Amino acid sequence: MVLINMTRGKTPDSAGLAPRHVSFSLLQTGLEMFGVASTVIGECQPFEIMQKLVHSTTQLDVDAVSIWRDPRFTDNLASRETGIIFFGGGWLEEDIFIAALQAVERGYDVRLLSDLIATRVDADRSLALDRMALHGILATTVRQMLLEWAVCLHDPLLTQKVQQLLL
């Protein structure tokens, strides 16, 4: 899980986090439930919801378009034998776009958490998603991701826990 520039110099009121609060809460619970590590890149002011996520993450102060040149980032992924990377944050058509394409070039399977992604220009959202889809980068939501993980593990108890979480 890679979260890029989640707050980008915004205040809690202007960051648009309130509508995404449910997705952030689900993400935090899911990361703990599945033991999935995450990395926070760039701007991430310590708002209440972000503080909860930051406790289970590695935070790197690096430019998002340069993350693949940072050995702290690449070594961290390699040490975990990562095959799939989920991206969230801002800006979709800039930082996330470049980071996701570079991940595909390196052989990773890439997914976008659409409910945790902001755009600089809303009109560019569909263009960026279409271009990334051409490279096999697909959009999903935190809810869909958690249920997919549970079902893929073939663990009925975990699947039931996730279904209860999603109610």
Coordinates of C-alpha atoms in Angstrom, one line a residue, residues 73-147:
F73 CA 11.4 2.7 -1.0
T74 CA 12.6 0.0 -3.5
D75 CA 14.5 -2.0 -0.9
N76 CA 11.4 -2.0 1.4
L77 CA 9.2 -3.4 -1.4
A78 CA 11.9 -6.0 -2.4
S79 CA 12.3 -7.2 1.3
R80 CA 8.6 -7.9 1.5
E81 CA 8.5 -9.7 -1.8
T82 CA 5.7 -7.3 -3.0
G83 CA 3.9 -8.3 -6.1
I84 CA 0.8 -6.0 -6.0
I85 CA 0.9 -2.3 -5.1
F86 CA -2.2 -0.3 -4.2
F87 CA -1.9 3.5 -4.6
G88 CA -4.0 6.2 -3.0
G89 CA -3.5 10.0 -2.5
G90 CA -3.1 13.0 -4.8
W91 CA -2.7 14.0 -7.5
L92 CA -4.0 11.2 -9.7
E93 CA -3.1 12.7 -13.0
E94 CA 0.4 13.7 -11.9
D95 CA 2.1 12.0 -9.0
I96 CA 0.1 8.8 -8.8
F97 CA 0.1 8.5 -12.6
I98 CA 3.9 8.6 -12.8
A99 CA 4.4 6.3 -9.8
A100 CA 1.9 3.8 -11.0
L101 CA 3.4 3.6 -14.6
Q102 CA 6.9 3.2 -13.2
A103 CA 5.6 0.4 -11.0
V104 CA 4.2 -1.4 -14.0
E105 CA 7.5 -1.0 -15.8
R106 CA 9.1 -2.8 -12.9
G107 CA 6.7 -5.7 -13.1
Y108 CA 4.3 -4.9 -10.3
D109 CA 0.6 -5.4 -10.5
V110 CA -0.9 -2.0 -9.7
R111 CA -4.3 -1.0 -8.4
L112 CA -5.7 2.4 -7.6
L113 CA -7.9 3.0 -4.5
S114 CA -10.3 5.4 -6.3
D115 CA -12.1 6.4 -3.1
L116 CA -8.7 7.6 -1.6
I117 CA -7.5 9.5 -4.7
A118 CA -7.8 13.2 -5.4
T119 CA -7.2 15.0 -8.7
R120 CA -5.8 18.4 -9.2
V121 CA -8.2 18.9 -12.1
D122 CA -11.4 16.8 -11.9
A123 CA -11.9 16.8 -15.7
D124 CA -8.6 14.9 -16.0
R125 CA -9.7 12.0 -13.8
S126 CA -11.2 9.9 -16.5
L127 CA -8.3 10.6 -18.9
A128 CA -5.8 9.5 -16.3
L129 CA -7.8 6.3 -15.4
D130 CA -8.2 5.5 -19.1
R131 CA -4.5 5.9 -19.9
M132 CA -3.5 3.8 -16.8
A133 CA -6.1 1.1 -17.7
L134 CA -4.2 0.7 -21.1
H135 CA -1.2 -0.4 -18.9
G136 CA -3.2 -2.8 -16.8
I137 CA -3.7 -0.4 -13.9
L138 CA -7.2 -0.8 -12.6
A139 CA -9.2 1.2 -10.1
T140 CA -11.0 -0.3 -7.1
T141 CA -12.2 0.9 -3.7
V142 CA -11.1 0.1 -0.2
R143 CA -14.3 -1.9 0.3
Q144 CA -13.8 -4.0 -2.8
M145 CA -10.1 -4.6 -2.0
L146 CA -10.8 -5.9 1.6
L147 CA -13.5 -8.3 0.4

